[in-house]
Amino acid sequence: MTATTSAPDPARENALPPAPPVKAVQWEWYIPIYFWTSGIAAGSWIVGAAEDLAGARDRHVIRAARYLALGGMLAGSGLLIADLGRPERFHHMLRIVRARSAMSLGSWGLTAFGSCAGAAALLQAAEDGWLGRRPRLARLSRGAAGRALHAVGLPLAAFVGSYTGVLLGSTNTPSWARRADWLGPLFLSSALSSGLAAVGLLAESGRRRCPISGRTGNGRRSRAIARRRAERRLARAEVIALAAELALALRGRASVRALPSDAEAPRSEHLARDLTLALGLGAPLVLAVARVSRRARGVRRKRTKRHAPNHSTTARIERLTAALALAGSLALRYLVTREGLRSARTPADTWRFTETKSAERAPANRARSATDSRVRDQVPAPAVDRPARERPSLL
């Protein structure tokens, strides 16, 4: 007896693969760079505002933060406008305000923060003498007007630093929706770490070009003390931001590891992700901790009049830390974007995400059903008009 084989069905063989239930976003390659530059702008502003409002008001840090905020916003806005279908109509995004639209809120947030960054950079340019002799503007830049501008722009900077992550999490792309609770804090912590790195590099460059003038005197000593305190604060803040970024990246990674698209990712992408976590987030954190330790050890040795650590070594560590942190922040955004695009093109991700969300909501649905049933039992039954019982006649 020979086994019978069914003939191939030409219609089934020629059928197209099922279309993905989720439409992938049509973004150009430079959109992750927009995420990165806007994050640097937001993080730089937060660093400069913190130094001006609650720090020692180191002018090198404030100057670097203001210029970086404006430069990051200009670069990011240009890339965002270039990605529009009709770039010449970008101003139509500001015609109305929709509180339930992330795009509308983002457009207005970018505009408001960009205005603050432009005003602060203008004041800083007057303080630096780039606009000629403007003593009144220079006083406003150093005084209450500059601090008020920093205070106004602080919540706007926090919004710009986190809203791109919130925007990704609000889409129906399974990979991004799966980590919706973590993308906003992850992008904000990454913005802080990249802003600290950029401000540290630019401020150090400014200190080399403009060293503290004067040989003796209390003014020179106070400026030197303020500079060292600012450097220690930046180093400690960088440790906190990098630790938060690494922890949030690992947490978000754990939440999407079960999706089928993760197993289908090429080996090069897995290698790039591991290198980003190790060299872009882990190594800067270790170097930042080492730098804080060296500075603390230098302060102790200076108090005991012993030999202090070599400042050139500390400066090299600082530059290496900043370069790795900036590269890691950019690579993180590229990987998150690429991960979402691959997830949107994988139908199995949508089915797995839907099943997981249904399983997570099942206990709440059962509890809600039990509550509804108890409420229904406690409600008295509606009165039914029954015919009056006839009283027995005594006759």
Short mmCIF file of C-alpha atoms in Angstrom, two decimals:
data_model
loop_
_atom_site.label_atom_id
_atom_site.label_comp_id
_atom_site.label_asym_id
_atom_site.label_seq_id
_atom_site.Cartn_x
_atom_site.Cartn_y
_atom_site.Cartn_z
CA MET A 1 0.00 0.00 0.00
CA THR A 2 1.52 3.24 -1.04
CA ALA A 3 1.03 6.47 0.83
CA THR A 4 -1.02 9.06 -0.96
CA THR A 5 0.28 12.62 -1.07
CA SER A 6 -2.02 15.53 -1.55
CA ALA A 7 -1.33 17.77 -4.48
CA PRO A 8 -0.04 21.26 -3.64
CA ASP A 9 -2.69 23.91 -3.65
CA PRO A 10 -1.61 26.63 -6.11
CA ALA A 11 -3.91 29.18 -4.50
CA ARG A 12 -2.36 28.61 -1.06
CA GLU A 13 1.18 28.73 -2.38
CA ASN A 14 0.58 31.96 -4.26
CA ALA A 15 -1.22 33.60 -1.35
CA LEU A 16 0.46 36.65 0.15
CA PRO A 17 1.63 36.52 3.77
CA PRO A 18 -0.82 38.04 6.23
CA ALA A 19 -0.49 41.77 6.60
CA PRO A 20 0.82 42.95 9.99
CA PRO A 21 -2.06 44.12 12.16
CA VAL A 22 -0.01 47.14 13.23
CA LYS A 23 1.23 49.75 10.79
CA ALA A 24 4.89 50.58 11.33
CA VAL A 25 5.82 54.24 11.59
CA GLN A 26 7.42 55.76 8.52
CA TRP A 27 10.38 57.53 10.03
CA GLU A 28 13.63 58.52 8.43
CA TRP A 29 16.98 57.47 9.82
CA TYR A 30 17.59 60.82 11.50
CA ILE A 31 14.60 60.72 13.87
CA PRO A 32 16.67 58.97 16.61
CA ILE A 33 19.16 61.82 16.22
CA TYR A 34 16.30 64.24 16.87
CA PHE A 35 15.50 62.27 20.06
CA TRP A 36 19.17 62.56 21.03
CA THR A 37 19.67 66.27 20.34
CA SER A 38 16.43 67.27 22.05
CA GLY A 39 17.48 65.15 25.04
CA ILE A 40 20.85 66.91 25.21
CA ALA A 41 19.08 70.27 25.05
CA ALA A 42 16.67 69.36 27.85
CA GLY A 43 19.37 67.81 30.03
CA SER A 44 21.70 70.78 29.54
CA TRP A 45 18.97 73.19 30.56
CA ILE A 46 18.20 71.22 33.71
CA VAL A 47 21.91 71.20 34.63
CA GLY A 48 22.30 74.94 34.03
CA ALA A 49 19.08 75.78 35.91
CA ALA A 50 20.12 73.66 38.88
CA GLU A 51 23.53 75.35 38.97
CA ASP A 52 21.98 78.83 38.77
CA LEU A 53 19.10 78.27 41.20
CA ALA A 54 20.59 75.93 43.78
CA GLY A 55 24.32 75.73 43.07
CA ALA A 56 27.35 78.03 43.23
CA ARG A 57 26.37 79.79 39.93
CA ASP A 58 29.51 78.75 38.09
CA ARG A 59 29.39 80.87 34.92
CA HIS A 60 31.22 78.27 32.82
CA VAL A 61 28.53 75.66 33.56
CA ILE A 62 25.66 78.11 33.00
CA ARG A 63 27.19 79.40 29.76
CA ALA A 64 27.69 75.88 28.39
CA ALA A 65 24.18 74.82 29.41
CA ARG A 66 22.50 77.79 27.72
CA TYR A 67 24.33 77.44 24.42
CA LEU A 68 23.86 73.68 24.34
CA ALA A 69 20.13 74.02 25.02
CA LEU A 70 19.70 76.39 22.07
CA GLY A 71 21.94 74.34 19.76
CA GLY A 72 20.17 71.08 20.60
CA MET A 73 16.75 72.62 20.06
CA LEU A 74 17.71 74.15 16.71
CA ALA A 75 19.19 70.88 15.47
CA GLY A 76 16.30 68.78 16.75
CA SER A 77 13.61 71.09 15.39
CA GLY A 78 15.28 71.10 11.98
CA LEU A 79 15.34 67.31 11.85
CA LEU A 80 11.73 67.09 13.03
CA ILE A 81 10.51 69.55 10.40
CA ALA A 82 12.46 67.74 7.68
CA ASP A 83 10.58 64.54 8.53
CA LEU A 84 7.17 66.15 7.94
CA GLY A 85 5.39 65.35 4.70
CA ARG A 86 5.15 69.07 3.90
CA PRO A 87 7.97 70.75 5.82
CA GLU A 88 6.91 74.21 4.64
CA ARG A 89 3.66 73.79 6.60
CA PHE A 90 5.25 72.98 9.94
CA HIS A 91 3.54 76.00 11.53
CA HIS A 92 0.16 74.30 11.01
CA MET A 93 1.05 72.11 14.00
CA LEU A 94 0.51 75.18 16.20
CA ARG A 95 -2.91 76.17 14.94
CA ILE A 96 -4.79 74.33 17.67
CA VAL A 97 -4.11 72.76 21.07
CA ARG A 98 -5.32 69.24 21.72
CA ALA A 99 -4.84 68.08 25.27
CA ARG A 100 -5.31 64.40 24.29
CA SER A 101 -2.85 64.51 21.40
CA ALA A 102 0.81 63.80 22.17
CA MET A 103 1.85 65.38 18.88
CA SER A 104 0.01 68.63 19.60
CA LEU A 105 1.34 68.85 23.15
CA GLY A 106 4.83 68.03 21.93
CA SER A 107 4.73 70.76 19.30
CA TRP A 108 3.71 73.38 21.84
CA GLY A 109 6.19 72.09 24.40
CA LEU A 110 9.05 72.29 21.91
CA THR A 111 8.01 75.81 20.91
CA ALA A 112 7.80 77.05 24.50
CA PHE A 113 11.08 75.46 25.52
CA GLY A 114 12.80 76.69 22.36
CA SER A 115 11.68 80.23 23.18
CA CYS A 116 13.19 79.99 26.68
CA ALA A 117 16.42 78.54 25.28
CA GLY A 118 16.65 81.31 22.68
CA ALA A 119 16.07 84.05 25.25
CA ALA A 120 18.65 82.58 27.63
CA ALA A 121 21.23 82.22 24.85
CA LEU A 122 20.59 85.85 23.85
CA LEU A 123 21.23 87.01 27.41
CA GLN A 124 24.35 84.86 27.59
CA ALA A 125 25.63 86.30 24.31
CA ALA A 126 25.15 89.80 25.74
CA GLU A 127 27.00 88.74 28.90
CA ASP A 128 29.87 87.36 26.83
CA GLY A 129 30.10 90.55 24.78
CA TRP A 130 29.07 89.03 21.45
CA LEU A 131 26.38 91.71 20.99
CA GLY A 132 28.67 94.62 21.72
CA ARG A 133 28.66 96.52 24.96
CA ARG A 134 25.36 95.69 26.63
CA PRO A 135 25.88 96.12 30.39
CA ARG A 136 22.17 96.11 31.18
CA LEU A 137 21.56 92.80 29.41
CA ALA A 138 24.68 91.37 31.05
CA ARG A 139 23.31 92.29 34.48
CA LEU A 140 19.95 90.74 33.61
CA SER A 141 21.74 87.58 32.51
CA ARG A 142 23.56 87.22 35.82
CA GLY A 143 20.69 88.46 37.98
CA ALA A 144 17.11 87.66 38.82
CA ALA A 145 15.92 87.75 35.21
CA GLY A 146 18.28 84.94 34.23
CA ARG A 147 17.27 82.86 37.25
CA ALA A 148 13.56 83.45 36.59
CA LEU A 149 14.05 82.31 33.00
CA HIS A 150 15.75 79.15 34.23
CA ALA A 151 12.89 78.47 36.65
CA VAL A 152 10.26 78.93 33.93
CA GLY A 153 12.09 76.64 31.52
CA LEU A 154 12.77 73.89 34.07
CA PRO A 155 9.39 72.05 33.76
CA LEU A 156 9.45 72.59 30.00
CA ALA A 157 12.87 70.95 29.82
CA ALA A 158 11.64 67.97 31.85
CA PHE A 159 8.71 67.67 29.45
CA VAL A 160 10.90 67.81 26.33
CA GLY A 161 13.34 65.29 27.81
CA SER A 162 10.67 62.70 28.56
CA TYR A 163 7.86 63.28 26.08
CA THR A 164 9.52 61.45 23.18
CA GLY A 165 9.58 58.29 25.28
CA VAL A 166 5.97 58.82 26.34
CA LEU A 167 5.08 59.38 22.68
CA LEU A 168 6.58 56.01 21.71
CA GLY A 169 4.81 54.26 24.57
CA SER A 170 1.43 55.68 23.56
CA THR A 171 1.54 54.00 20.13
CA ASN A 172 0.15 50.54 19.37
CA THR A 173 3.58 49.13 18.49
CA PRO A 174 3.88 46.07 20.78
CA SER A 175 7.51 46.60 21.78
CA TRP A 176 6.99 50.23 22.76
CA ALA A 177 3.55 49.67 24.32
CA ARG A 178 4.98 46.80 26.37
CA ARG A 179 7.47 49.15 28.06
CA ALA A 180 5.19 52.23 28.11
CA ASP A 181 5.76 52.75 31.84
CA TRP A 182 9.55 52.83 31.42
CA LEU A 183 10.25 54.71 28.19
CA GLY A 184 9.46 58.19 29.54
CA PRO A 185 11.71 57.87 32.64
CA LEU A 186 14.36 56.13 30.52
CA PHE A 187 14.50 58.96 27.99
CA LEU A 188 14.54 61.57 30.78
CA SER A 189 17.43 59.90 32.62
CA SER A 190 19.27 59.50 29.31
CA ALA A 191 18.68 63.20 28.58
CA LEU A 192 20.15 64.09 31.97
CA SER A 193 23.23 61.90 31.53
CA SER A 194 23.92 63.19 28.00
CA GLY A 195 23.28 66.79 29.08
CA LEU A 196 25.68 66.42 32.00
CA ALA A 197 28.31 64.93 29.70
CA ALA A 198 27.94 67.69 27.09
CA VAL A 199 27.91 70.50 29.67
CA GLY A 200 30.95 69.01 31.42
CA LEU A 201 32.92 68.87 28.18
CA LEU A 202 32.00 72.40 27.07
CA ALA A 203 32.54 73.89 30.53
CA GLU A 204 35.97 72.26 30.79
CA SER A 205 36.87 73.70 27.40
CA GLY A 206 35.79 77.15 28.59
CA ARG A 207 37.89 76.84 31.74
CA ARG A 208 40.97 76.02 29.71
CA ARG A 209 40.42 79.05 27.48
CA CYS A 210 39.56 81.39 30.38
CA PRO A 211 41.53 80.38 33.47
CA ILE A 212 40.97 82.11 36.75
CA SER A 213 42.72 85.48 36.54
CA GLY A 214 44.73 87.10 39.31
CA ARG A 215 47.52 85.70 41.41
CA THR A 216 46.22 86.23 44.93
CA GLY A 217 43.18 87.49 46.66
CA ASN A 218 39.94 86.19 48.10
CA GLY A 219 38.10 86.59 44.79
CA ARG A 220 40.41 84.19 42.98
CA ARG A 221 40.23 81.69 45.82
CA SER A 222 36.43 81.84 46.04
CA ARG A 223 36.13 81.29 42.28
CA ALA A 224 38.46 78.31 42.47
CA ILE A 225 36.44 76.82 45.33
CA ALA A 226 33.19 77.38 43.41
CA ARG A 227 34.70 75.68 40.38
CA ARG A 228 35.75 72.61 42.33
CA ARG A 229 32.36 72.38 44.00
CA ALA A 230 30.63 72.63 40.63
CA GLU A 231 32.83 69.84 39.24
CA ARG A 232 32.05 67.59 42.20
CA ARG A 233 28.33 68.25 41.88
CA LEU A 234 28.37 67.46 38.18
CA ALA A 235 30.28 64.24 38.81
CA ARG A 236 27.85 63.07 41.50
CA ALA A 237 24.82 63.99 39.39
CA GLU A 238 26.30 62.07 36.46
CA VAL A 239 26.63 58.95 38.61
CA ILE A 240 22.97 59.16 39.63
CA ALA A 241 21.74 59.78 36.07
CA LEU A 242 23.83 56.98 34.56
CA ALA A 243 22.74 54.52 37.27
CA ALA A 244 19.09 55.36 36.66
CA GLU A 245 19.52 55.08 32.89
CA LEU A 246 21.18 51.67 33.17
CA ALA A 247 18.56 50.34 35.60
CA LEU A 248 15.66 51.56 33.44
CA ALA A 249 17.24 50.20 30.27
CA LEU A 250 17.63 46.75 31.85
CA ARG A 251 14.07 46.84 33.21
CA GLY A 252 12.62 47.80 29.85
CA ARG A 253 14.71 45.16 28.14
CA ALA A 254 13.31 42.50 30.47
CA SER A 255 9.74 43.50 29.62
CA VAL A 256 10.15 42.96 25.85
CA ARG A 257 12.37 39.88 25.94
CA ALA A 258 9.37 37.54 25.67
CA LEU A 259 8.17 39.02 22.37
CA PRO A 260 8.78 36.78 19.29
CA SER A 261 10.46 39.60 17.36
CA ASP A 262 13.29 39.65 19.87
CA ALA A 263 14.27 36.09 18.94
CA GLU A 264 14.17 37.02 15.24
CA ALA A 265 16.57 39.95 15.66
CA PRO A 266 19.88 39.51 13.81
CA ARG A 267 22.99 38.67 15.74
CA SER A 268 24.50 42.05 14.94
CA GLU A 269 21.64 43.78 16.73
CA HIS A 270 22.06 41.61 19.82
CA LEU A 271 25.77 42.44 19.79
CA ALA A 272 25.06 46.17 19.40
CA ARG A 273 22.64 46.04 22.34
CA ASP A 274 25.14 44.26 24.57
CA LEU A 275 27.89 46.73 23.62
CA THR A 276 25.58 49.66 24.31
CA LEU A 277 24.70 48.37 27.76
CA ALA A 278 28.33 47.53 28.57
CA LEU A 279 30.30 50.38 26.98
CA GLY A 280 27.64 53.09 26.58
CA LEU A 281 25.98 52.80 30.00
CA GLY A 282 27.99 50.53 32.28
CA ALA A 283 31.52 51.77 31.53
CA PRO A 284 30.63 55.51 31.95
CA LEU A 285 28.99 54.67 35.26
CA VAL A 286 32.13 52.91 36.50
CA LEU A 287 34.35 55.77 35.29
CA ALA A 288 32.06 58.38 36.87
CA VAL A 289 32.20 56.55 40.20
CA ALA A 290 36.01 56.40 39.91
CA ARG A 291 36.13 60.12 39.16
CA VAL A 292 34.00 60.96 42.20
CA SER A 293 36.24 58.77 44.31
CA ARG A 294 39.39 60.46 42.98
CA ARG A 295 37.99 63.92 43.68
CA ALA A 296 36.98 62.94 47.22
CA ARG A 297 40.42 61.46 47.78
CA GLY A 298 42.01 64.65 46.44
CA VAL A 299 40.00 66.80 48.86
CA ARG A 300 41.07 64.63 51.80
CA ARG A 301 44.73 64.75 50.77
CA LYS A 302 44.58 68.50 50.30
CA ARG A 303 43.19 68.89 53.80
CA THR A 304 45.99 66.73 55.20
CA LYS A 305 48.54 68.48 52.89
CA ARG A 306 49.47 65.25 51.14
CA HIS A 307 50.05 64.73 47.43
CA ALA A 308 46.78 65.19 45.53
CA PRO A 309 45.81 63.03 42.50
CA ASN A 310 46.97 64.14 39.08
CA HIS A 311 44.42 66.55 37.59
CA SER A 312 45.33 65.65 34.02
CA THR A 313 44.37 62.02 34.68
CA THR A 314 41.07 63.14 36.18
CA ALA A 315 40.42 65.35 33.15
CA ARG A 316 41.10 62.45 30.77
CA ILE A 317 38.71 60.24 32.73
CA GLU A 318 36.10 62.99 32.54
CA ARG A 319 36.43 63.34 28.78
CA LEU A 320 36.30 59.58 28.23
CA THR A 321 33.23 59.28 30.47
CA ALA A 322 31.45 62.05 28.58
CA ALA A 323 32.25 60.59 25.16
CA LEU A 324 31.01 57.12 26.15
CA ALA A 325 27.86 58.52 27.76
CA LEU A 326 26.99 60.57 24.67
CA ALA A 327 27.61 57.63 22.34
CA GLY A 328 25.60 55.30 24.57
CA SER A 329 22.66 57.72 24.68
CA LEU A 330 22.53 57.91 20.88
CA ALA A 331 22.89 54.13 20.46
CA LEU A 332 20.13 53.52 23.01
CA ARG A 333 17.67 55.62 21.02
CA TYR A 334 18.62 53.92 17.77
CA LEU A 335 18.12 50.48 19.30
CA VAL A 336 14.75 51.36 20.84
CA THR A 337 13.54 52.75 17.50
CA ARG A 338 14.77 49.76 15.52
CA GLU A 339 13.26 47.38 18.03
CA GLY A 340 9.85 49.01 17.64
CA LEU A 341 9.96 48.95 13.83
CA ARG A 342 10.77 45.23 13.80
CA SER A 343 8.05 44.54 16.36
CA ALA A 344 5.42 46.35 14.28
CA ARG A 345 6.30 44.17 11.28
CA THR A 346 5.98 40.94 13.31
CA PRO A 347 2.30 39.92 13.66
CA ALA A 348 3.12 37.40 16.41
CA ASP A 349 4.19 40.29 18.63
CA THR A 350 0.70 41.78 18.47
CA TRP A 351 -0.97 38.47 19.35
CA ARG A 352 1.45 37.87 22.24
CA PHE A 353 1.01 41.42 23.54
CA THR A 354 -2.79 41.11 23.35
CA GLU A 355 -2.75 37.79 25.19
CA THR A 356 -0.47 39.17 27.89
CA LYS A 357 -2.60 42.26 28.42
CA SER A 358 -5.77 40.11 28.59
CA ALA A 359 -4.12 37.84 31.18
CA GLU A 360 -3.02 40.85 33.21
CA ARG A 361 -6.49 42.34 33.14
CA ALA A 362 -8.27 39.07 33.94
CA PRO A 363 -8.03 39.36 37.78
CA ALA A 364 -9.27 42.95 37.64
CA ASN A 365 -12.14 41.95 35.35
CA ARG A 366 -13.08 39.08 37.65
CA ALA A 367 -12.98 41.37 40.68
CA ARG A 368 -15.10 43.91 38.85
CA SER A 369 -17.63 41.23 37.90
CA ALA A 370 -17.79 39.97 41.50
CA THR A 371 -18.33 43.53 42.74
CA ASP A 372 -21.07 44.10 40.22
CA SER A 373 -22.80 40.87 41.23
CA ARG A 374 -22.64 41.82 44.93
CA VAL A 375 -24.07 45.22 44.15
CA ARG A 376 -26.86 43.63 42.18
CA ASP A 377 -27.66 41.29 45.09
CA GLN A 378 -27.90 44.19 47.53
CA VAL A 379 -30.26 46.19 45.40
CA PRO A 380 -33.83 45.41 46.46
CA ALA A 381 -35.98 43.90 43.83
CA PRO A 382 -38.39 46.33 42.25
CA ALA A 383 -41.79 46.32 43.72
CA VAL A 384 -44.31 44.39 41.70
CA ASP A 385 -47.89 45.48 41.71
CA ARG A 386 -49.74 42.50 43.03
CA PRO A 387 -53.47 42.38 43.24
CA ALA A 388 -54.75 43.21 46.68
CA ARG A 389 -55.60 40.14 48.64
CA GLU A 390 -59.20 39.95 49.28
CA ARG A 391 -60.04 40.07 52.93
CA PRO A 392 -62.19 37.22 54.02
CA SER A 393 -65.69 38.22 54.50
CA LEU A 394 -67.14 37.79 57.97
CA LEU A 395 -70.54 37.33 56.60
#
